[in-house]
Amino acid sequence: MNQASKRIAVVGVGGSMLAAGFLAGPGTSPGLASNHVDAPTQILDPQMDVTDLYAFTSPDRPDTVTVIWNYVPFELPVAPLPWYRFATQGFYDLHFDSTGDGKPELTYRWWYRNGDGSGDPKAKPSSVYPDFGKPLPQGGDNLSAYTGGAGSWEQPPGVYPYTPEATDPYAGRVTKPCAGNVRCKTLFPQAYRLEAIRPGQRPKVLLENAPVGPYGIEPKFAEKWKRAIVPLPGGGQTFSGQVKDPFFFDFRAIALTRVGMPVAPPFDFFTPFNVHSIAIQVPKAELALGGDVQRNPVVGIWATSSRRSLNLLDKAAKPYRQVSRQGLSMFGDSLMPHLLRGAYHNASSPQTDHKWPAMIKAVHHPYASKLLAPGLLSLPPKEPRIDLEQVFLTGIAKSTGPIKMDLTSHVLNRDADRTKIVPAEMTRLNMMTPVTPKPNQYGLIGGDPQGWPNGRRLTDNVTVAFIRMAMGEPAGRGTLLPTWLSPITGPAKRITDSFPYEATPDVRRAVNRTRR
């Protein structure tokens, strides 16, 4: 990179960092866009700070659902800092609720540990993991490299197996073990165990010692990246590693949600940054109630992360405590008042949301609508906002409120017990909604029912969509001003056509863009 490019990179990154203070909004509690920083405790623990959650029908495999959620916000496209990795003294959970009671019928749990074997207290140390010299299983029952046996659910061995010499399926040449081989080593190697947890059953180990992907600055990046896409027993696949942050917004839109006026240039704050991502793709039948997607198309999804507890005095304290939660995008950031965000992330669960009066009040009487109205030359919609309750707490159905369409409510699941369905904040996905050939970035507001808040695609503009919903759409007329045309129309780096769909991490100059 020449000196001029270096100066541009510094200006680009520096401008983004200076904007952070503005994005934090009024008050002392942080509140960056789309949950990149919500609670004060997350500032000091970026490894556990869940930034975004995406859930959608896989466009190239429509019989599956892909869920993506990201951690470690604001990773600069330079040599990785020590915290640019997954946490080892804790775990990451992804929950699925098919009945609507706010309790998960299925949870996937990731335990990470470093290459020296430290981290996961339940796993045996391993001196040779992760071994990127081992070719990935190529379908069928050949899952022994990650589960300890052909399709086995049993507890696998603690050491990741490898062959002394194996044909590299990507380079067409013989690859030796990782010792001294830059082709398969990573800068800070990590690996993980993946468990599937169902109520009343012991956790099933799906993967053991599966590799975390490389950093963008590493040599032979593409080969290492492919090896981090790991098949799952029973179908599906998963990925963990660094990616380009897919979140995007027009700075004018976020200025509206912070100070009530679009007093900012058309500028995407997140252009320079990478994040660490967890992605999983699973058959829809695994998620649907009773395995029947047609009868029970709606599933609720949320992510949590938990740290090892440091409470040494209370013998009744749990060994791990929740430190972060992410349901439907824009809820924790733009609907929950600042003073409630810590409790939302650290001490709340969808099964008890309906018993939290302050949360219900925040939805029925949103401060965002009052803040936005003057800058949009409009009046706040009439309260209580049952339409926002549909979007964030009950799901959208003709029977649940003024948005008259059957889309994301658990009442659409024929086999669900309606007496047990409760208001709960989560991402809801209708798995029977067809994939849109030409997605609209505003999702439902833009006439595209497959987009946000019916799950969330990587190309959905949730910030502008939320502003329009806060002002009354689609149940009412909304703002008197037309939605502005923005040069920020998608992620800073174009997404891909295959799993995990996110772009590879950026290592080029970090320049703020005004058009793609």
Coordinates of C-alpha atoms in Angstrom, one line a residue, residues 2-16 272 508-512:
N2 CA 1.4 3.4 -1.0
Q3 CA 1.6 6.4 1.4
A4 CA -1.5 8.0 -0.1
S5 CA -3.5 4.8 0.4
K6 CA -2.3 4.6 4.0
R7 CA -3.5 8.1 4.7
I8 CA -6.9 7.3 3.2
A9 CA -7.1 4.2 5.3
V10 CA -6.3 6.1 8.5
V11 CA -8.9 8.8 7.6
G12 CA -11.5 6.1 6.9
V13 CA -11.0 4.2 10.1
G14 CA -10.5 7.3 12.2
G15 CA -13.7 8.9 10.8
S16 CA -15.7 5.8 11.8
P272 CA -13.9 -0.7 7.6
R508 CA -7.7 -3.9 2.0
R509 CA -7.6 -0.2 2.7
A510 CA -10.5 0.9 4.9
V511 CA -12.2 3.7 2.9
N512 CA -15.7 5.1 3.7

